[in-house]
Amino acid sequence: MGNCFSDVQGGKQAVGGVQQRTTATNNNNRGHNDAVEFFYRSRGLQQLFTQVELSLSAFNLRDRDIISKSDPMAVVYVKKIDGKLEELGRTEVILNSLNPTWIEKVTVAFQFEIVQPLVFHVYDVDTKYHNIPVKTLKLEDQDFLGEATCVLSEVLTKQNRSLTLNLHSKIGHVALRNLGVLTIHAEETVASRRVVEMILHCSYLDNKDIFSKSNPFLRISRIVESGGSIPICKTEVVNDNLNPTWKPLCLSMQQFGSKDNPLIIECFDFNSSGKHSLIGKLQKSVADLEKLHEGRSGANLTITSHHGHKKVLKGELFVDQFCEKEQYSFLDYVSCGFELNFMVAVDFTASNGNPRNPDSLHYIDPSGQLNSYQKAIMEVGEVIQFYDSDRRFPAWGFGGKTFDGTISHCFNLNGSAGSFEVEGVEGIMSAYASALHNVTLAGPTLFGQVIKTAAQIASQSVSYNSKKYFVLLIITDGVLTDLQETKDALVKASDLPLSILIVGVGSADFGQMEVLDADKGQRLESSTDRVATRDIVQFVPMRDVHGGQISVVQALLEELPGQFLTYMRCRDIKPRPLHEAQASGT
Amino acid sequence: MFSTASRTLEITVISGEDIRNKRKPVKKNVFAVIRTDSQPLCRTETDKDGGSYPYWNEKHNVDIPVHARFITVEVQCKTSVGDKTLGMATIPVSDFVGGFVPQSYLHFLSYRLRDSNGERNGIINVSVKAKVPEYAASSCSSATTIGVPFGKTSCYGGVVPGVPVGVPIMKQYYQG
């Protein structure tokens, strides 16, 4: 490292599984056990998805057999955008039962950013098909008993994660006769949220530097079936140390596959040239590392010589700490009563154009086709509404001349002087259409005031110890006039339970918005040198992709669970009741 | 100690980012000092290995005068000729006292450090929680009965007493 001339600090950072937590000098031993752990994910790490298992049971099914009872089976579909049904799975056949509890689970991947409509069909399987595997059954040959539909997030936000639906006929007629009820229970698969936390250290590493000691770091890779390996994380670089202890690693089950999967652990000497020297390596599974920890023993590193022989080195790897735990997931919080509260702010500046003109961004088409503002409200609102129990949404406009003739940068969309809440997504849409008739477009474009108003609501909710996290959607067509005031407001809001989604409509230059979105810019700084604690802003321009299957609003929403979890975890807010022992320990 | 004239803060000095010494990344031995009105309140241990990304995560209870308008964080490093100040940040008391959040809200705050010439020099990350003043606590004896509900079947989702363990550090923005 003595010959290093460039700044290499960035290359020395840990990636993929490393978290910040207490060091040995901190006397927080009991706090460590209670604190919720979280791990830092770099931008390159793919968003992990959550698998959900659906368990089905039914009650009071129709009796289709004359001699005996029905033999029911359930089939689960997801309804695609084009309305077609794609089968996700089937249950087994339960013989002679009008109140079946099926054992077979149907797995579906939960995607927060889209509405996932599920359709359930229940059939009476004829006796002559009982010995045939259910996968090969032709559904047209069976008796249809009933249908039910719901959205996946409807099930997941219930307290006990169970939803009971009435079965109805396929044609849709309201049958005089009761077809029975279907109960769907959703459970997140445990494996998808299990994490392992380790502290690793090495002793007696070989020195690779001539004039100083090595600068070691670890890289952990998962072996794949084709024989190669995929890196899953690396530690930070410890300078000038042949007996390094790295900061804690936190690896999820999804990263290493299973506890018995072999992992390759390589120790490198960091070189600023990018060609890091291999100090040694070994192959261990997570279960092996757990045994090393329990036995308080080390494992020797090895290196392959030029002749192909494996040489056992003096250097050893030790596991100082090994802790396996379930990490609370977004679904844990929402099924425990935590809510996402939706808020909307709409740009009423004159740059949108006169709403009566067809080329205006605010034009209300008589044929019912939605303009860009309406699309953004509908697409975000129809996802988020399922996470708010009362569905009363604050709705504001900014940049318009209101009823009393003054230009307001935060006026209630419903025209009321007192209340800013409207009922449901439809309430937002009607308040918006009504405001277009009562508000004159003006200017300039200012975000600061609506952000402060939303932040105040979020602040007040903390006082009530509520389980609310707020999501403000700002829809705008133009360039900001108050960029610094907006930054100041965002920096202050980053300490609160609030996320802000900005959708840009029209064809203006949205360069300023990219600055606000931390995905593409640096951390926001206020005029008083305060820096945003976390990223709460997401910006997406709504350039309509013709016939595109993936909506831009989906990209807007998919970071929201991560922002929610960042806020909850670092404040040690848990989605489950505290046990007495834990409470006394803190 | 005049308890009625002071405010107790629970300050966790979490970490620093991209700390430099004469524009070059500092290599080792970085620590932080918390001050008010030039009087040191506490200092962290020295981070020997963290380089320009030091990590302490140390919690300190400090008392500041009720009328104090800001506290100061100085990031220093040990050198062969003594301690050198690398950067300083001013934290307004209004950032963690007042507003609409409860008084004991756990704030996670980050600030730009400035060197002696006023140039930008990295970021300091702290968390601050103001404790209820002693006179208020002593006069409200029933406060001791307020606590975390035990044994409830409903989910407890509020801000619970706990140890702050840090905030995500956006290190990717300082790739070398």
mmCIF file of N, CA, C and O in Angstrom, chain B residues 87-164:
data_model
loop_
_atom_site.group_PDB
_atom_site.id
_atom_site.type_symbol
_atom_site.label_atom_id
_atom_site.label_comp_id
_atom_site.label_asym_id
_atom_site.label_seq_id
_atom_site.Cartn_x
_atom_site.Cartn_y
_atom_site.Cartn_z
ATOM 1 N N GLY B 87 -12.527 17.999 10.956
ATOM 2 C CA GLY B 87 -13.783 18.593 10.521
ATOM 3 C C GLY B 87 -14.687 18.842 11.700
ATOM 4 O O GLY B 87 -14.528 18.233 12.753
ATOM 5 N N MET B 88 -15.624 19.749 11.495
ATOM 6 C CA MET B 88 -16.524 20.128 12.573
ATOM 7 C C MET B 88 -17.922 20.282 11.994
ATOM 8 O O MET B 88 -18.090 20.700 10.845
ATOM 9 N N ALA B 89 -18.921 19.927 12.794
ATOM 10 C CA ALA B 89 -20.315 20.101 12.379
ATOM 11 C C ALA B 89 -21.082 20.712 13.531
ATOM 12 O O ALA B 89 -20.836 20.392 14.696
ATOM 13 N N THR B 90 -22.018 21.586 13.194
ATOM 14 C CA THR B 90 -22.866 22.226 14.188
ATOM 15 C C THR B 90 -24.256 21.615 14.104
ATOM 16 O O THR B 90 -24.852 21.569 13.026
ATOM 17 N N ILE B 91 -24.756 21.147 15.241
ATOM 18 C CA ILE B 91 -26.083 20.535 15.289
ATOM 19 C C ILE B 91 -27.008 21.490 16.024
ATOM 20 O O ILE B 91 -26.870 21.676 17.238
ATOM 21 N N PRO B 92 -27.970 22.103 15.337
ATOM 22 C CA PRO B 92 -28.924 22.957 16.055
ATOM 23 C C PRO B 92 -29.776 22.116 17.002
ATOM 24 O O PRO B 92 -30.218 21.025 16.641
ATOM 25 N N VAL B 93 -29.985 22.649 18.202
ATOM 26 C CA VAL B 93 -30.820 21.923 19.169
ATOM 27 C C VAL B 93 -32.236 21.765 18.623
ATOM 28 O O VAL B 93 -32.920 20.772 18.901
ATOM 29 N N SER B 94 -32.665 22.724 17.791
ATOM 30 C CA SER B 94 -34.018 22.639 17.236
ATOM 31 C C SER B 94 -34.186 21.443 16.305
ATOM 32 O O SER B 94 -35.310 21.083 15.971
ATOM 33 N N ASP B 95 -33.080 20.820 15.874
ATOM 34 C CA ASP B 95 -33.213 19.631 15.027
ATOM 35 C C ASP B 95 -33.716 18.426 15.803
ATOM 36 O O ASP B 95 -34.229 17.483 15.209
ATOM 37 N N PHE B 96 -33.531 18.418 17.126
ATOM 38 C CA PHE B 96 -33.991 17.253 17.887
ATOM 39 C C PHE B 96 -34.858 17.618 19.085
ATOM 40 O O PHE B 96 -35.285 16.739 19.830
ATOM 41 N N VAL B 97 -35.119 18.898 19.301
ATOM 42 C CA VAL B 97 -36.025 19.330 20.367
ATOM 43 C C VAL B 97 -37.081 20.212 19.717
ATOM 44 O O VAL B 97 -36.766 21.061 18.891
ATOM 45 N N GLY B 98 -38.341 20.013 20.093
ATOM 46 C CA GLY B 98 -39.399 20.804 19.498
ATOM 47 C C GLY B 98 -39.984 20.122 18.284
ATOM 48 O O GLY B 98 -39.753 18.950 18.029
ATOM 49 N N GLY B 99 -40.772 20.869 17.518
ATOM 50 C CA GLY B 99 -41.467 20.261 16.400
ATOM 51 C C GLY B 99 -42.666 19.477 16.889
ATOM 52 O O GLY B 99 -43.141 19.654 18.006
ATOM 53 N N PHE B 100 -43.156 18.586 16.024
ATOM 54 C CA PHE B 100 -44.381 17.864 16.338
ATOM 55 C C PHE B 100 -44.127 16.451 16.839
ATOM 56 O O PHE B 100 -45.056 15.770 17.264
ATOM 57 N N VAL B 101 -42.887 15.974 16.767
ATOM 58 C CA VAL B 101 -42.622 14.631 17.251
ATOM 59 C C VAL B 101 -42.533 14.671 18.771
ATOM 60 O O VAL B 101 -42.312 15.733 19.361
ATOM 61 N N PRO B 102 -42.700 13.518 19.438
ATOM 62 C CA PRO B 102 -42.582 13.531 20.893
ATOM 63 C C PRO B 102 -41.187 13.961 21.324
ATOM 64 O O PRO B 102 -40.223 13.842 20.570
ATOM 65 N N GLN B 103 -41.095 14.458 22.549
ATOM 66 C CA GLN B 103 -39.815 14.961 23.031
ATOM 67 C C GLN B 103 -38.749 13.873 23.043
ATOM 68 O O GLN B 103 -37.575 14.146 22.813
ATOM 69 N N SER B 104 -39.176 12.644 23.318
ATOM 70 C CA SER B 104 -38.196 11.566 23.423
ATOM 71 C C SER B 104 -38.031 10.794 22.118
ATOM 72 O O SER B 104 -37.554 9.666 22.139
ATOM 73 N N TYR B 105 -38.405 11.392 21.008
ATOM 74 C CA TYR B 105 -38.258 10.736 19.708
ATOM 75 C C TYR B 105 -36.782 10.515 19.419
ATOM 76 O O TYR B 105 -35.943 11.390 19.670
ATOM 77 N N LEU B 106 -36.463 9.343 18.888
ATOM 78 C CA LEU B 106 -35.086 9.016 18.550
ATOM 79 C C LEU B 106 -34.793 9.568 17.154
ATOM 80 O O LEU B 106 -35.338 9.093 16.170
ATOM 81 N N HIS B 107 -33.949 10.597 17.108
ATOM 82 C CA HIS B 107 -33.614 11.238 15.844
ATOM 83 C C HIS B 107 -32.326 10.650 15.281
ATOM 84 O O HIS B 107 -31.344 10.508 16.001
ATOM 85 N N PHE B 108 -32.342 10.331 13.994
ATOM 86 C CA PHE B 108 -31.113 9.967 13.292
ATOM 87 C C PHE B 108 -30.725 11.150 12.422
ATOM 88 O O PHE B 108 -31.493 11.563 11.556
ATOM 89 N N LEU B 109 -29.552 11.693 12.674
ATOM 90 C CA LEU B 109 -29.157 12.944 12.036
ATOM 91 C C LEU B 109 -27.790 12.791 11.395
ATOM 92 O O LEU B 109 -26.910 12.107 11.920
ATOM 93 N N SER B 110 -27.611 13.454 10.274
ATOM 94 C CA SER B 110 -26.328 13.453 9.575
ATOM 95 C C SER B 110 -25.984 14.887 9.209
ATOM 96 O O SER B 110 -26.876 15.675 8.877
ATOM 97 N N TYR B 111 -24.702 15.213 9.274
ATOM 98 C CA TYR B 111 -24.281 16.584 8.999
ATOM 99 C C TYR B 111 -22.991 16.599 8.185
ATOM 100 O O TYR B 111 -22.118 15.740 8.343
ATOM 101 N N ARG B 112 -22.901 17.616 7.347
ATOM 102 C CA ARG B 112 -21.683 17.864 6.598
ATOM 103 C C ARG B 112 -20.635 18.442 7.545
ATOM 104 O O ARG B 112 -20.912 19.386 8.291
ATOM 105 N N LEU B 113 -19.439 17.875 7.513
ATOM 106 C CA LEU B 113 -18.341 18.424 8.299
ATOM 107 C C LEU B 113 -17.619 19.499 7.494
ATOM 108 O O LEU B 113 -17.551 19.426 6.267
ATOM 109 N N ARG B 114 -17.104 20.492 8.198
ATOM 110 C CA ARG B 114 -16.311 21.545 7.563
ATOM 111 C C ARG B 114 -14.947 21.603 8.239
ATOM 112 O O ARG B 114 -14.866 21.486 9.461
ATOM 113 N N ASP B 115 -13.896 21.813 7.431
ATOM 114 C CA ASP B 115 -12.574 21.910 8.042
ATOM 115 C C ASP B 115 -12.329 23.350 8.504
ATOM 116 O O ASP B 115 -13.223 24.197 8.446
ATOM 117 N N SER B 116 -11.112 23.624 8.943
ATOM 118 C CA SER B 116 -10.859 24.940 9.539
ATOM 119 C C SER B 116 -10.998 26.060 8.516
ATOM 120 O O SER B 116 -11.194 27.214 8.881
ATOM 121 N N ASN B 117 -10.897 25.729 7.225
ATOM 122 C CA ASN B 117 -11.090 26.746 6.191
ATOM 123 C C ASN B 117 -12.524 26.827 5.699
ATOM 124 O O ASN B 117 -12.806 27.560 4.754
ATOM 125 N N GLY B 118 -13.403 26.049 6.298
ATOM 126 C CA GLY B 118 -14.782 26.043 5.848
ATOM 127 C C GLY B 118 -15.043 25.124 4.675
ATOM 128 O O GLY B 118 -16.156 25.077 4.158
ATOM 129 N N GLU B 119 -14.021 24.358 4.253
ATOM 130 C CA GLU B 119 -14.226 23.432 3.136
ATOM 131 C C GLU B 119 -14.968 22.184 3.617
ATOM 132 O O GLU B 119 -14.833 21.761 4.760
ATOM 133 N N ARG B 120 -15.733 21.589 2.690
ATOM 134 C CA ARG B 120 -16.471 20.372 3.036
ATOM 135 C C ARG B 120 -15.503 19.235 3.317
ATOM 136 O O ARG B 120 -14.503 19.065 2.606
ATOM 137 N N ASN B 121 -15.818 18.453 4.345
ATOM 138 C CA ASN B 121 -14.937 17.340 4.692
ATOM 139 C C ASN B 121 -15.748 16.196 5.271
ATOM 140 O O ASN B 121 -15.738 15.962 6.474
ATOM 141 N N GLY B 122 -16.466 15.481 4.424
ATOM 142 C CA GLY B 122 -17.135 14.279 4.879
ATOM 143 C C GLY B 122 -18.414 14.557 5.643
ATOM 144 O O GLY B 122 -18.909 15.673 5.706
ATOM 145 N N ILE B 123 -18.938 13.473 6.225
ATOM 146 C CA ILE B 123 -20.244 13.497 6.888
ATOM 147 C C ILE B 123 -20.116 12.790 8.230
ATOM 148 O O ILE B 123 -19.376 11.808 8.361
ATOM 149 N N ILE B 124 -20.834 13.305 9.225
ATOM 150 C CA ILE B 124 -20.908 12.646 10.528
ATOM 151 C C ILE B 124 -22.345 12.169 10.740
ATOM 152 O O ILE B 124 -23.299 12.896 10.439
ATOM 153 N N ASN B 125 -22.504 10.929 11.220
ATOM 154 C CA ASN B 125 -23.826 10.363 11.495
ATOM 155 C C ASN B 125 -23.980 10.146 12.994
ATOM 156 O O ASN B 125 -23.141 9.492 13.615
ATOM 157 N N VAL B 126 -25.058 10.696 13.551
ATOM 158 C CA VAL B 126 -25.325 10.548 14.981
ATOM 159 C C VAL B 126 -26.804 10.240 15.168
ATOM 160 O O VAL B 126 -27.615 10.419 14.257
ATOM 161 N N SER B 127 -27.147 9.765 16.358
ATOM 162 C CA SER B 127 -28.557 9.731 16.739
ATOM 163 C C SER B 127 -28.682 10.403 18.097
ATOM 164 O O SER B 127 -27.782 10.311 18.934
ATOM 165 N N VAL B 128 -29.788 11.094 18.295
ATOM 166 C CA VAL B 128 -29.993 11.888 19.504
ATOM 167 C C VAL B 128 -31.394 11.628 20.032
ATOM 168 O O VAL B 128 -32.359 11.598 19.267
ATOM 169 N N LYS B 129 -31.465 11.429 21.332
ATOM 170 C CA LYS B 129 -32.765 11.331 21.987
ATOM 171 C C LYS B 129 -32.706 12.218 23.224
ATOM 172 O O LYS B 129 -31.821 12.054 24.074
ATOM 173 N N ALA B 130 -33.637 13.165 23.327
ATOM 174 C CA ALA B 130 -33.672 14.026 24.502
ATOM 175 C C ALA B 130 -34.427 13.311 25.610
ATOM 176 O O ALA B 130 -35.498 12.755 25.386
ATOM 177 N N LYS B 131 -33.862 13.351 26.808
ATOM 178 C CA LYS B 131 -34.553 12.756 27.946
ATOM 179 C C LYS B 131 -35.430 13.806 28.606
ATOM 180 O O LYS B 131 -35.149 15.003 28.544
ATOM 181 N N VAL B 132 -36.500 13.353 29.244
ATOM 182 C CA VAL B 132 -37.401 14.276 29.926
ATOM 183 C C VAL B 132 -36.620 14.935 31.053
ATOM 184 O O VAL B 132 -35.949 14.246 31.820
ATOM 185 N N PRO B 133 -36.679 16.274 31.169
ATOM 186 C CA PRO B 133 -35.927 16.949 32.237
ATOM 187 C C PRO B 133 -36.281 16.401 33.613
ATOM 188 O O PRO B 133 -37.402 15.955 33.851
ATOM 189 N N GLU B 134 -35.313 16.473 34.526
ATOM 190 C CA GLU B 134 -35.483 15.850 35.834
ATOM 191 C C GLU B 134 -36.648 16.444 36.603
ATOM 192 O O GLU B 134 -37.393 15.748 37.271
ATOM 193 N N TYR B 135 -36.798 17.766 36.526
ATOM 194 C CA TYR B 135 -37.864 18.379 37.321
ATOM 195 C C TYR B 135 -39.224 17.903 36.837
ATOM 196 O O TYR B 135 -40.141 17.698 37.621
ATOM 197 N N ALA B 136 -39.362 17.692 35.530
ATOM 198 C CA ALA B 136 -40.641 17.194 35.012
ATOM 199 C C ALA B 136 -40.851 15.753 35.447
ATOM 200 O O ALA B 136 -41.957 15.347 35.807
ATOM 201 N N ALA B 137 -39.765 14.972 35.432
ATOM 202 C CA ALA B 137 -39.890 13.561 35.803
ATOM 203 C C ALA B 137 -40.237 13.425 37.278
ATOM 204 O O ALA B 137 -41.050 12.582 37.670
ATOM 205 N N SER B 138 -39.613 14.263 38.112
ATOM 206 C CA SER B 138 -39.852 14.121 39.552
ATOM 207 C C SER B 138 -41.259 14.578 39.922
ATOM 208 O O SER B 138 -41.871 14.047 40.840
ATOM 209 N N SER B 139 -41.775 15.558 39.188
ATOM 210 C CA SER B 139 -43.109 16.049 39.541
ATOM 211 C C SER B 139 -44.196 15.125 39.030
ATOM 212 O O SER B 139 -45.319 15.160 39.496
ATOM 213 N N CYS B 140 -43.879 14.306 38.044
ATOM 214 C CA CYS B 140 -44.871 13.360 37.530
ATOM 215 C C CYS B 140 -44.499 11.978 38.029
ATOM 216 O O CYS B 140 -43.878 11.195 37.318
ATOM 217 N N SER B 141 -44.865 11.698 39.270
ATOM 218 C CA SER B 141 -44.481 10.396 39.820
ATOM 219 C C SER B 141 -45.176 9.260 39.097
ATOM 220 O O SER B 141 -44.694 8.141 39.083
ATOM 221 N N SER B 142 -46.322 9.546 38.499
ATOM 222 C CA SER B 142 -47.030 8.482 37.790
ATOM 223 C C SER B 142 -46.303 8.066 36.517
ATOM 224 O O SER B 142 -46.651 7.080 35.898
ATOM 225 N N ALA B 143 -45.291 8.836 36.132
ATOM 226 C CA ALA B 143 -44.567 8.494 34.913
ATOM 227 C C ALA B 143 -43.914 7.126 35.021
ATOM 228 O O ALA B 143 -43.716 6.435 34.028
ATOM 229 N N THR B 144 -43.572 6.739 36.241
ATOM 230 C CA THR B 144 -42.902 5.449 36.389
ATOM 231 C C THR B 144 -43.829 4.293 36.074
ATOM 232 O O THR B 144 -43.383 3.192 35.799
ATOM 233 N N THR B 145 -45.127 4.536 36.119
ATOM 234 C CA THR B 145 -46.053 3.444 35.807
ATOM 235 C C THR B 145 -46.280 3.310 34.312
ATOM 236 O O THR B 145 -46.855 2.339 33.860
ATOM 237 N N ILE B 146 -45.845 4.319 33.558
ATOM 238 C CA ILE B 146 -45.997 4.222 32.106
ATOM 239 C C ILE B 146 -44.870 3.360 31.579
ATOM 240 O O ILE B 146 -43.711 3.585 31.886
ATOM 241 N N GLY B 147 -45.205 2.354 30.822
ATOM 242 C CA GLY B 147 -44.165 1.493 30.302
ATOM 243 C C GLY B 147 -44.669 0.703 29.123
ATOM 244 O O GLY B 147 -45.734 0.971 28.578
ATOM 245 N N VAL B 148 -43.892 -0.268 28.747
ATOM 246 C CA VAL B 148 -44.267 -1.117 27.623
ATOM 247 C C VAL B 148 -45.332 -2.092 28.100
ATOM 248 O O VAL B 148 -45.158 -2.748 29.117
ATOM 249 N N PRO B 149 -46.455 -2.190 27.393
ATOM 250 C CA PRO B 149 -47.479 -3.142 27.834
ATOM 251 C C PRO B 149 -46.978 -4.576 27.698
ATOM 252 O O PRO B 149 -46.371 -4.945 26.701
ATOM 253 N N PHE B 150 -47.232 -5.378 28.707
ATOM 254 C CA PHE B 150 -46.801 -6.773 28.705
ATOM 255 C C PHE B 150 -47.972 -7.680 28.410
ATOM 256 O O PHE B 150 -49.097 -7.414 28.794
ATOM 257 N N GLY B 151 -47.683 -8.766 27.737
ATOM 258 C CA GLY B 151 -48.656 -9.832 27.609
ATOM 259 C C GLY B 151 -49.848 -9.519 26.732
ATOM 260 O O GLY B 151 -50.807 -10.260 26.711
ATOM 261 N N LYS B 152 -49.799 -8.438 25.994
ATOM 262 C CA LYS B 152 -50.945 -8.132 25.142
ATOM 263 C C LYS B 152 -50.926 -9.011 23.908
ATOM 264 O O LYS B 152 -49.883 -9.252 23.324
ATOM 265 N N THR B 153 -52.108 -9.453 23.508
ATOM 266 C CA THR B 153 -52.175 -10.246 22.287
ATOM 267 C C THR B 153 -52.115 -9.359 21.059
ATOM 268 O O THR B 153 -51.740 -9.796 19.994
ATOM 269 N N SER B 154 -52.490 -8.093 21.230
ATOM 270 C CA SER B 154 -52.419 -7.209 20.077
ATOM 271 C C SER B 154 -50.975 -6.839 19.819
ATOM 272 O O SER B 154 -50.117 -6.940 20.689
ATOM 273 N N CYS B 155 -50.712 -6.396 18.629
ATOM 274 C CA CYS B 155 -49.345 -6.090 18.259
ATOM 275 C C CYS B 155 -48.975 -4.726 18.790
ATOM 276 O O CYS B 155 -49.729 -3.775 18.678
ATOM 277 N N TYR B 156 -47.798 -4.643 19.353
ATOM 278 C CA TYR B 156 -47.292 -3.377 19.840
ATOM 279 C C TYR B 156 -46.402 -2.798 18.767
ATOM 280 O O TYR B 156 -45.371 -3.360 18.426
ATOM 281 N N GLY B 157 -46.802 -1.670 18.235
ATOM 282 C CA GLY B 157 -46.070 -1.170 17.097
ATOM 283 C C GLY B 157 -45.445 0.184 17.302
ATOM 284 O O GLY B 157 -44.925 0.765 16.374
ATOM 285 N N GLY B 158 -45.498 0.709 18.501
ATOM 286 C CA GLY B 158 -44.957 2.035 18.698
ATOM 287 C C GLY B 158 -43.448 2.041 18.788
ATOM 288 O O GLY B 158 -42.789 1.023 18.629
ATOM 289 N N VAL B 159 -42.929 3.218 19.044
ATOM 290 C CA VAL B 159 -41.490 3.347 19.236
ATOM 291 C C VAL B 159 -41.174 2.809 20.623
ATOM 292 O O VAL B 159 -41.624 3.351 21.626
ATOM 293 N N VAL B 160 -40.412 1.743 20.694
ATOM 294 C CA VAL B 160 -40.141 1.101 21.974
ATOM 295 C C VAL B 160 -38.741 1.467 22.424
ATOM 296 O O VAL B 160 -37.889 1.813 21.610
ATOM 297 N N PRO B 161 -38.500 1.399 23.735
ATOM 298 C CA PRO B 161 -37.131 1.671 24.187
ATOM 299 C C PRO B 161 -36.198 0.624 23.612
ATOM 300 O O PRO B 161 -36.483 -0.558 23.640
ATOM 301 N N GLY B 162 -35.111 1.051 23.086
ATOM 302 C CA GLY B 162 -34.179 0.115 22.489
ATOM 303 C C GLY B 162 -32.865 0.797 22.223
ATOM 304 O O GLY B 162 -32.719 1.997 22.404
ATOM 305 N N VAL B 163 -31.932 0.012 21.794
ATOM 306 C CA VAL B 163 -30.605 0.550 21.525
ATOM 307 C C VAL B 163 -30.514 0.861 20.042
ATOM 308 O O VAL B 163 -30.701 -0.017 19.215
ATOM 309 N N PRO B 164 -30.248 2.103 19.696
ATOM 310 C CA PRO B 164 -30.069 2.391 18.272
ATOM 311 C C PRO B 164 -28.816 1.698 17.769
ATOM 312 O O PRO B 164 -27.757 1.781 18.384
#
